[in-house]
JSON list of C-alpha atoms in Angstrom, two decimals:
[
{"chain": "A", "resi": 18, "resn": "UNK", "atom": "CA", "xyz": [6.48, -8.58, -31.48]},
{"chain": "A", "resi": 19, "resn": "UNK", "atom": "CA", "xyz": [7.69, -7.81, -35.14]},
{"chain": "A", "resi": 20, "resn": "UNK", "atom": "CA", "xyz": [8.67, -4.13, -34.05]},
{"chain": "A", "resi": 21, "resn": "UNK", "atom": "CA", "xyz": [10.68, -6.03, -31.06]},
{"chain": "A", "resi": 22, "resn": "UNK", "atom": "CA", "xyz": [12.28, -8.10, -33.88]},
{"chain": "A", "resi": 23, "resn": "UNK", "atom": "CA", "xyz": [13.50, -5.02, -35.70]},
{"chain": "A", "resi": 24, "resn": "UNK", "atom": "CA", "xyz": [14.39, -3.06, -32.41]},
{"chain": "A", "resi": 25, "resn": "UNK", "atom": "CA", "xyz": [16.48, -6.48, -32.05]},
{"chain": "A", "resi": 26, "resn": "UNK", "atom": "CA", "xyz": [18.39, -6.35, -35.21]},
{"chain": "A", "resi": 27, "resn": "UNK", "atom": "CA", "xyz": [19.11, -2.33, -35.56]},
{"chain": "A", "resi": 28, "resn": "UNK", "atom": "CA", "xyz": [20.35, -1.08, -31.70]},
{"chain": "A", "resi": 29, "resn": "UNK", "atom": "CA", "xyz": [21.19, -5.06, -30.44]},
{"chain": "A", "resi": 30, "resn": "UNK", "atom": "CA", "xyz": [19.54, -7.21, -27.51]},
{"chain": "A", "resi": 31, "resn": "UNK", "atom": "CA", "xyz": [20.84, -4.73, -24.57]},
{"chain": "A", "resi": 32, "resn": "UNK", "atom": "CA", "xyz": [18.56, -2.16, -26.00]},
{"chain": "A", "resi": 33, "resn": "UNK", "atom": "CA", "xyz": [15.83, -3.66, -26.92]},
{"chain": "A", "resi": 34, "resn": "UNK", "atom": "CA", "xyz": [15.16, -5.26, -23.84]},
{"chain": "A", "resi": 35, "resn": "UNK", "atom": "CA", "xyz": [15.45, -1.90, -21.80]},
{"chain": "A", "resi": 36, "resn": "UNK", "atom": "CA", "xyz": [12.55, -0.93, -24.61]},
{"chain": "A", "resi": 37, "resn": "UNK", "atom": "CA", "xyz": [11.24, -3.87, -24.06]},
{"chain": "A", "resi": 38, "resn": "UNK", "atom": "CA", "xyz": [10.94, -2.93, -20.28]},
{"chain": "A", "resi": 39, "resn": "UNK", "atom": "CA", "xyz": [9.89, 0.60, -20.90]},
{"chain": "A", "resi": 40, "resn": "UNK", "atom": "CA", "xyz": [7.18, -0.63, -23.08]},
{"chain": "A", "resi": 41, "resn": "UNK", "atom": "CA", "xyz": [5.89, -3.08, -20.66]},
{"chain": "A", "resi": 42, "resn": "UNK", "atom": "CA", "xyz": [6.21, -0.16, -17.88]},
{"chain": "A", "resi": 43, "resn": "UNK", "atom": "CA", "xyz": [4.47, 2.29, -19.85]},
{"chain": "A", "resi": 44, "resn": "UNK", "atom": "CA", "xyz": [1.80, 0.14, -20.06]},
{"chain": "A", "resi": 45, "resn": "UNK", "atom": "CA", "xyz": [0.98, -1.21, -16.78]},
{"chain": "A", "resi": 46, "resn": "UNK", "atom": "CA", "xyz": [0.68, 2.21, -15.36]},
{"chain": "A", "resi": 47, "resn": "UNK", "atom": "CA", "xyz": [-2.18, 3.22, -13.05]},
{"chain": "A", "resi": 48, "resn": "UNK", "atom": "CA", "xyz": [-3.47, 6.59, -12.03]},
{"chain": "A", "resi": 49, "resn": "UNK", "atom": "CA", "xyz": [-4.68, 7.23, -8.91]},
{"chain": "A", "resi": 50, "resn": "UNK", "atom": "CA", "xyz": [-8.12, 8.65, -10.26]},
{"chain": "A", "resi": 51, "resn": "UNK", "atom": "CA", "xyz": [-8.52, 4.53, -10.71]},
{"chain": "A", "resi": 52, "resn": "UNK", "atom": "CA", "xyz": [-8.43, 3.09, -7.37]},
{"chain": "A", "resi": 53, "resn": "UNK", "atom": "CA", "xyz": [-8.83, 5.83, -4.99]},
{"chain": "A", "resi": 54, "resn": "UNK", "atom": "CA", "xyz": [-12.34, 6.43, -3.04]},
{"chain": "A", "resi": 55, "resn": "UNK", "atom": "CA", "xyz": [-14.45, 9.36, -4.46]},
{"chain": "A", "resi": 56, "resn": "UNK", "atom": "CA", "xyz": [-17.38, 11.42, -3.42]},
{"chain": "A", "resi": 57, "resn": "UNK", "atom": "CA", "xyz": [-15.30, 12.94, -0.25]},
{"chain": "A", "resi": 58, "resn": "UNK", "atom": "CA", "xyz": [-16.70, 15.50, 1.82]},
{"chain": "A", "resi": 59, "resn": "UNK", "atom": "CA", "xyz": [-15.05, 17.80, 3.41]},
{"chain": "A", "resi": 60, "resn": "UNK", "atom": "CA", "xyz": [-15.61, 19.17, 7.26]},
{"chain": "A", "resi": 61, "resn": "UNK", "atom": "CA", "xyz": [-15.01, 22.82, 8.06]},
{"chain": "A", "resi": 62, "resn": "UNK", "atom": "CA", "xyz": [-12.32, 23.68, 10.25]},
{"chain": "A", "resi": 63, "resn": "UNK", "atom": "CA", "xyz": [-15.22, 25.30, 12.98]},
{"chain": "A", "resi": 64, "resn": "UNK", "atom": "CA", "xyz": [-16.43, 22.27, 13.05]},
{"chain": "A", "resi": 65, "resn": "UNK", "atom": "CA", "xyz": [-16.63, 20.53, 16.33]},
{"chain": "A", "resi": 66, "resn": "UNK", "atom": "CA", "xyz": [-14.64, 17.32, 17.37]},
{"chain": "A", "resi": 67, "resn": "UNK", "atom": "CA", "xyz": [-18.21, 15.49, 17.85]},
{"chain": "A", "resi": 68, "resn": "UNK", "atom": "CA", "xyz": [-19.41, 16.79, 14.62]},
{"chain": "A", "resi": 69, "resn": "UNK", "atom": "CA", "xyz": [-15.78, 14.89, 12.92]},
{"chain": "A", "resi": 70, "resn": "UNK", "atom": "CA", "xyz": [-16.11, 11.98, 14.92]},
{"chain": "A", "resi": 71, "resn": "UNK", "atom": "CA", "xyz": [-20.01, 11.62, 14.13]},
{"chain": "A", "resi": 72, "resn": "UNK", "atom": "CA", "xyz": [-18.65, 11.92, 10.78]},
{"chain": "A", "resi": 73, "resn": "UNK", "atom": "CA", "xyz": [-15.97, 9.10, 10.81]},
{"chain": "A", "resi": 74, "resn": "UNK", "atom": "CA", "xyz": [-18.30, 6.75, 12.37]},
{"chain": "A", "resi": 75, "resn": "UNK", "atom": "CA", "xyz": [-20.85, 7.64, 9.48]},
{"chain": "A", "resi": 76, "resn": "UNK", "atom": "CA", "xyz": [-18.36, 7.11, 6.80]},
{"chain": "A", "resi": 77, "resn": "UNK", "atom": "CA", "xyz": [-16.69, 4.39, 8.77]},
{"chain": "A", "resi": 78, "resn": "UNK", "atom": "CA", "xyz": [-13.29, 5.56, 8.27]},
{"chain": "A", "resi": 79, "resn": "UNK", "atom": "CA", "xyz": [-10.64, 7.80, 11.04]},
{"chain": "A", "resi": 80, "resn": "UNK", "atom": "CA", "xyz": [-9.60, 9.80, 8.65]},
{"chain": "A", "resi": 81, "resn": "UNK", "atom": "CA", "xyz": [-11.22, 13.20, 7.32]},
{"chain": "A", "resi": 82, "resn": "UNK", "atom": "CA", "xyz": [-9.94, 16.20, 4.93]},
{"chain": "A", "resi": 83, "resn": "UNK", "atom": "CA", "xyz": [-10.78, 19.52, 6.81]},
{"chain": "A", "resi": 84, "resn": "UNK", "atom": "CA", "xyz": [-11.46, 22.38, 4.13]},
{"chain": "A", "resi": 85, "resn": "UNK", "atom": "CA", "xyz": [-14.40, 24.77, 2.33]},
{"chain": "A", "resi": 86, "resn": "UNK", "atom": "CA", "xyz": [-15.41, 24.65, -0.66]},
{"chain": "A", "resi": 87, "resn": "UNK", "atom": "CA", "xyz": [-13.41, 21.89, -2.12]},
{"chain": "A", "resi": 88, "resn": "UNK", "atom": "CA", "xyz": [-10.02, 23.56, -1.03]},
{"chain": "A", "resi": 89, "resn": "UNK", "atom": "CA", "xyz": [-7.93, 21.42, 1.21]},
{"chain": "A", "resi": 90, "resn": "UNK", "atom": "CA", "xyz": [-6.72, 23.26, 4.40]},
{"chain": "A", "resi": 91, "resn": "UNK", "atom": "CA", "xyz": [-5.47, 19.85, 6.17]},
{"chain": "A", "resi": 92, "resn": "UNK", "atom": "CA", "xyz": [-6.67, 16.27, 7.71]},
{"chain": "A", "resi": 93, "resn": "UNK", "atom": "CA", "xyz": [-7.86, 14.98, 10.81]},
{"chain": "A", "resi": 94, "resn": "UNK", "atom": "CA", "xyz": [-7.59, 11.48, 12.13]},
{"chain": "A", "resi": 95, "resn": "UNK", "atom": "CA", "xyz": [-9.03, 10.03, 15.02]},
{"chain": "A", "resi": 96, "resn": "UNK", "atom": "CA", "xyz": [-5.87, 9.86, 16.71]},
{"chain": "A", "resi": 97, "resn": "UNK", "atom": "CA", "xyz": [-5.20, 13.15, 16.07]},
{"chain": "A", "resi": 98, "resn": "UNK", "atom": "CA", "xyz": [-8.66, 13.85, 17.97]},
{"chain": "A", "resi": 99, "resn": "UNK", "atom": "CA", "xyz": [-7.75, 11.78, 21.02]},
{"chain": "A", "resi": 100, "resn": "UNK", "atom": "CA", "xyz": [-3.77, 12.87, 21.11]},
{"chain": "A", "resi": 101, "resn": "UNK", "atom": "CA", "xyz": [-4.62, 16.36, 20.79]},
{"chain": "A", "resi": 102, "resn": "UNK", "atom": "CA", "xyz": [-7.68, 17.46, 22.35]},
{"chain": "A", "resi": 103, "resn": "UNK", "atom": "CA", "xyz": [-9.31, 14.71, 24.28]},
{"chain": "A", "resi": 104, "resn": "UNK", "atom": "CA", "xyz": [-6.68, 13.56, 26.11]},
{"chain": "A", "resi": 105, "resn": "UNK", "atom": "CA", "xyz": [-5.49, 17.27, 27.26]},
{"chain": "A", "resi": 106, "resn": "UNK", "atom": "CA", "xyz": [-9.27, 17.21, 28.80]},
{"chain": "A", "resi": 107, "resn": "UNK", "atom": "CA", "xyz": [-10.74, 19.54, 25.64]},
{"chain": "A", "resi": 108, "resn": "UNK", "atom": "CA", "xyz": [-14.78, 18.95, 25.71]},
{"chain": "A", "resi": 109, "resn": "UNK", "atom": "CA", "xyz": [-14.92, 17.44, 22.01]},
{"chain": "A", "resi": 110, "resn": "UNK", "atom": "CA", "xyz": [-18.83, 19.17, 22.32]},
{"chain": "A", "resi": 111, "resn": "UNK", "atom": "CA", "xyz": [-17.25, 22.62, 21.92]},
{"chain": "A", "resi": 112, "resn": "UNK", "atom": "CA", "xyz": [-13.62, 22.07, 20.47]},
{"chain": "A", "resi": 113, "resn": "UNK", "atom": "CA", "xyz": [-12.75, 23.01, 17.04]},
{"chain": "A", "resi": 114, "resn": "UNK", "atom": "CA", "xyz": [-11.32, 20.48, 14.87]},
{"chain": "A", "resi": 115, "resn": "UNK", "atom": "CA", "xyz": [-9.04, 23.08, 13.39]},
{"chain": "A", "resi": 116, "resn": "UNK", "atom": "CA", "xyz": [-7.68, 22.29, 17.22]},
{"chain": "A", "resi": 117, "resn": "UNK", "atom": "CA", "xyz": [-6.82, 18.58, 16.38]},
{"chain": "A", "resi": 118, "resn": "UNK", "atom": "CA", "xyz": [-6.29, 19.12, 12.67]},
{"chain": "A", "resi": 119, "resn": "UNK", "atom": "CA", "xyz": [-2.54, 18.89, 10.67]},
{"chain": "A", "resi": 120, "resn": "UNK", "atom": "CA", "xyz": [-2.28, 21.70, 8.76]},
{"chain": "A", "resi": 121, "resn": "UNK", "atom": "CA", "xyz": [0.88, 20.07, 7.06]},
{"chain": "A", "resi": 122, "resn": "UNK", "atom": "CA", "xyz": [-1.05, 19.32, 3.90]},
{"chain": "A", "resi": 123, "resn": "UNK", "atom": "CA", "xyz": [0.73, 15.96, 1.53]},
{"chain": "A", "resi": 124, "resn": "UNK", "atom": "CA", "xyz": [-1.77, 15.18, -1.01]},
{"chain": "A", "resi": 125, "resn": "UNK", "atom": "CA", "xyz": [-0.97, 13.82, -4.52]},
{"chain": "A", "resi": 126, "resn": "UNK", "atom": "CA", "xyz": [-3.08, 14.16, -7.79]},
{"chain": "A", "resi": 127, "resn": "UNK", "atom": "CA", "xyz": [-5.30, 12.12, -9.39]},
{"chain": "A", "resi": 128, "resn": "UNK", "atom": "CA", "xyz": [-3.78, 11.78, -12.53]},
{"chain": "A", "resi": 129, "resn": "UNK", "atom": "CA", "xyz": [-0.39, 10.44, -10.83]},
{"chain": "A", "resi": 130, "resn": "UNK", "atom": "CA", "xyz": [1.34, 6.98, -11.18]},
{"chain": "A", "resi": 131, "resn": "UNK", "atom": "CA", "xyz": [0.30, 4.54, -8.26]},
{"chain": "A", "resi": 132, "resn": "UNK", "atom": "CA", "xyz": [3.28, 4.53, -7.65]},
{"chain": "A", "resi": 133, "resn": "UNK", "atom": "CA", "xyz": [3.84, 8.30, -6.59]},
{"chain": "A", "resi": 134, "resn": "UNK", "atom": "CA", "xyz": [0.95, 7.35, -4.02]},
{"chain": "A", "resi": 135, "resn": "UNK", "atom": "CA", "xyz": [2.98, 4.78, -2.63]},
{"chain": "A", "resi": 136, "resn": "UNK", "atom": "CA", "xyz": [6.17, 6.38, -3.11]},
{"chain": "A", "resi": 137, "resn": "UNK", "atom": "CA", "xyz": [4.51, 9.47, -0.75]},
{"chain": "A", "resi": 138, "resn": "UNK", "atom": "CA", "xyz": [2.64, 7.42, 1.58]},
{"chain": "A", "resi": 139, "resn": "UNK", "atom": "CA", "xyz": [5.95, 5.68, 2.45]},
{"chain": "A", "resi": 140, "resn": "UNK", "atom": "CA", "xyz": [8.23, 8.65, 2.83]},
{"chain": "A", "resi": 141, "resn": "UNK", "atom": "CA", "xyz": [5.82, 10.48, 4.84]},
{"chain": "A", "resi": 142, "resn": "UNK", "atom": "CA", "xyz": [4.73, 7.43, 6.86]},
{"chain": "A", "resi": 143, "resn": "UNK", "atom": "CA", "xyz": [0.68, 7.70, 6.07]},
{"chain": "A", "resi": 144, "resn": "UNK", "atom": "CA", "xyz": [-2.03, 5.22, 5.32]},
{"chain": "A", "resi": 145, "resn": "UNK", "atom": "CA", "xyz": [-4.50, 7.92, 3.90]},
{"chain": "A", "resi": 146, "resn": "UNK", "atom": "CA", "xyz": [-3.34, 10.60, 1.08]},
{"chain": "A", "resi": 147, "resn": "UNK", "atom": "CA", "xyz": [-6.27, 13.43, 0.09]},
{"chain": "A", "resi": 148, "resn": "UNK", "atom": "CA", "xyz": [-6.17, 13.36, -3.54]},
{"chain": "A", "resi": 149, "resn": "UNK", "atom": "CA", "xyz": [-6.53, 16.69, -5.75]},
{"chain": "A", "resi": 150, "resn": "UNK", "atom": "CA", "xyz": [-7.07, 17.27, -9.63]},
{"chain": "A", "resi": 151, "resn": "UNK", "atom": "CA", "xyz": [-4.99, 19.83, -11.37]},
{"chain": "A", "resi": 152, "resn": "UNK", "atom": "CA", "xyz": [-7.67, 22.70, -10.68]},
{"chain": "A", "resi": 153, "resn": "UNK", "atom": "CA", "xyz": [-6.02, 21.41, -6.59]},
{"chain": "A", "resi": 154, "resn": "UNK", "atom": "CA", "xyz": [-9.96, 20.45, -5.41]},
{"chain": "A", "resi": 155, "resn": "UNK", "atom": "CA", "xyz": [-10.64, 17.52, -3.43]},
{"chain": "A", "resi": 156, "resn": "UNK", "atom": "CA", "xyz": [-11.72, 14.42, -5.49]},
{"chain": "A", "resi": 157, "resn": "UNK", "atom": "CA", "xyz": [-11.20, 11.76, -3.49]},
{"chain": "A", "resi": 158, "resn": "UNK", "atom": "CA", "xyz": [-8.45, 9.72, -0.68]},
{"chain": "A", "resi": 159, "resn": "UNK", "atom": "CA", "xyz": [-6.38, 7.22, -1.53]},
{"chain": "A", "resi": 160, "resn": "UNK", "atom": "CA", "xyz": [-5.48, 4.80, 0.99]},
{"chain": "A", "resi": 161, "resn": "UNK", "atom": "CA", "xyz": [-3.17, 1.59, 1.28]},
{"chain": "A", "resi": 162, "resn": "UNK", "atom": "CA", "xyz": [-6.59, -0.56, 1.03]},
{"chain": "A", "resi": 163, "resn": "UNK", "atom": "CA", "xyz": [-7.41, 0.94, -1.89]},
{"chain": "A", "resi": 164, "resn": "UNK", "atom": "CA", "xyz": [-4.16, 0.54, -3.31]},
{"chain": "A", "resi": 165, "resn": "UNK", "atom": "CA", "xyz": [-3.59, -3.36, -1.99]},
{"chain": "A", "resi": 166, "resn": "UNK", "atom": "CA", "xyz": [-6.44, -4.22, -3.87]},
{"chain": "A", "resi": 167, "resn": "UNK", "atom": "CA", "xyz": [-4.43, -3.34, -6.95]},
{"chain": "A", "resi": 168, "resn": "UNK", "atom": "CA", "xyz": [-0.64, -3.86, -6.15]},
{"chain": "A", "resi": 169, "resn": "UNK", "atom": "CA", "xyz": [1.55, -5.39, -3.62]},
{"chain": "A", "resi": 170, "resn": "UNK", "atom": "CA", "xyz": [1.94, -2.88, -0.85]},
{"chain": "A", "resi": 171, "resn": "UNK", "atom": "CA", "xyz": [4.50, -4.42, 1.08]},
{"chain": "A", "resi": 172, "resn": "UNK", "atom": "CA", "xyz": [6.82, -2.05, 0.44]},
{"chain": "A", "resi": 173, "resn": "UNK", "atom": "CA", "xyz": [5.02, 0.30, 1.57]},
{"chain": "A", "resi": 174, "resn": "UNK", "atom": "CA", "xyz": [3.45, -0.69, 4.33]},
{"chain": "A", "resi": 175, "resn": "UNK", "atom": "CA", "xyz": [7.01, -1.45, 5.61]},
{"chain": "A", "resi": 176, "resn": "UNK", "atom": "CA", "xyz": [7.94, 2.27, 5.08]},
{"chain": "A", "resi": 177, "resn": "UNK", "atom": "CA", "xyz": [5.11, 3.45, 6.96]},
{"chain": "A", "resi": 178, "resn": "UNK", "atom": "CA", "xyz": [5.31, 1.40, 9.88]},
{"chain": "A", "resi": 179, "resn": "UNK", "atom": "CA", "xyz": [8.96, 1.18, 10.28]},
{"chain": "A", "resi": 180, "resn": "UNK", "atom": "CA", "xyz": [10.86, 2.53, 13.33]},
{"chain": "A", "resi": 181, "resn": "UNK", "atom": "CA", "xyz": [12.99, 6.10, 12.40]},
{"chain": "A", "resi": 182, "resn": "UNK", "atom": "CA", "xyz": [14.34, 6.59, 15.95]},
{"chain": "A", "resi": 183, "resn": "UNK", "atom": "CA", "xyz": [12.20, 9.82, 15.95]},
{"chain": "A", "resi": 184, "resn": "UNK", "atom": "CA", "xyz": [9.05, 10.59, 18.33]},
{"chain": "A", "resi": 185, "resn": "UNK", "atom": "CA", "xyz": [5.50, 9.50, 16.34]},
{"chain": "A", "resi": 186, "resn": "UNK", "atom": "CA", "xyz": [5.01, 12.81, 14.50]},
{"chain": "A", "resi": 187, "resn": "UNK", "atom": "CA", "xyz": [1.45, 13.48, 16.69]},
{"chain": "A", "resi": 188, "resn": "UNK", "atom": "CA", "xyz": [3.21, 14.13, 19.59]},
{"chain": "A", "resi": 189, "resn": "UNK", "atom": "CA", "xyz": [3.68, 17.55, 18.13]},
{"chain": "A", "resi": 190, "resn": "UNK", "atom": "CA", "xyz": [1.68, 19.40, 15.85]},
{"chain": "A", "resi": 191, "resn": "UNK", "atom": "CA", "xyz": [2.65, 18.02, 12.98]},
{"chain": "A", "resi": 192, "resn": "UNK", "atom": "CA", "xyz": [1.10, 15.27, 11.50]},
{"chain": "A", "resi": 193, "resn": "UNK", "atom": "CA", "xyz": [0.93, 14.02, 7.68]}
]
C-alpha cells in the first residue's frame, strides 16, 4: 500500500489507479497448465470409430485428440462420429477415425492466460481445446467445465453457442 501511496503522489491518482489495476491483473492471472485435465491419451488416426467411441465411453467424455506419439494431428467428437460416418451408413467396426476426425487443429498452450482459453474457445465456438507445451506435445484438454470451476464463463459460453447465420461447421469437414 505504501508503494501505492508514493505512485499516488509522483504520476497523480489517474495513474496510479491504472497501476493499481495492472497490479491487481497481473496477479490474478491463471495458466491453463492449472485447471485443465491431464494424463490425455491420444488415439491413432487408423483407429476405428468403435475403438474412439469405446474410448469416450471409458473416459466418459465425446471428445478425443487423434495423433502419435504425443503430436496432435486433430480431434474427434462424438458428433463428429455420428455426422460424418454413421449417419452416411459407414460400419463404425471398420471406419477410420481419421474419416470423422477435424484436421483443423486450434489448441492453445499450457502456459497461456485463462483467458486466451476462453478468448479461443469463444471465437472458434468450442467447448474442448487440446492443450500443448512449448515442445507442441499433448498435455492435457481444457474444457469450459474445467474452466467454470475457476471463472465465470458466461461470456463464453454465450460466444460458443450463439447463432452466426452460418451452417454448424460439421456439416462440412471442418470442425474446431
Amino acid at each position: 500500500m505504501f508503494a501505492l501511496k508514493n505512485i499516488t503522489k509522483r504520476v497523480g491518482v489517474r495513474k496510479a489507479t491504472q497501476k493499481r489495476t495492472f497490479f491487481a491483473t497481473v496477479m490474478t492471472r491463471e495458466q491453463i497448465k492449472s485447471v485443465m485435465t491431464k494424463n490425455v491419451k491420444l488415439v491413432g488416426p487408423d483407429s476405428t470409430l468403435q475403438e474412439a467411441a469405446r474410448k469416450m465411453k471409458e473416459s466418459d467424455s465425446g471428445f478425443l485428440p487423434i495423433g502419435k506419439d504425443d503430436r496432435l494431428q486433430g480431434t474427434v467428437t462424438d458428433r463428429d462420429i455420428v455426422i460424418r460416418c454413421v449417419a452416411e451408413g459407414a460400419d463404425p467396426k471398420t471406419t477410420k477415425v481419421s474419416q470423422a476426425m477435424s484436421n483443423d487443429l486450434v489448441y492453445c498452450f499450457e502456459d497461456q492466460d485463462l483467458r486466451d482459453a476462453k478468448k479461443i474457445m469463444g471465437e472458434k465456438q468450442i467447448r474442448r481445446l487440446p492443450v500443448l507445451n512449448r515442445d507442441k506435445r499433448l498435455v492435457g484438454v481444457v474444457s469450459l467445465g474445467d474452466i467454470s470451476e475457476s471463472s465465470n464463463v458466461s461470456d463464453t459460453v454465450s460466444k460458443i453457442s450463439k447463432d452466426t447465420g452460418k451452417p454448424s461447421q460439421t456439416d462440412g469437414k471442418k470442425h474446431p
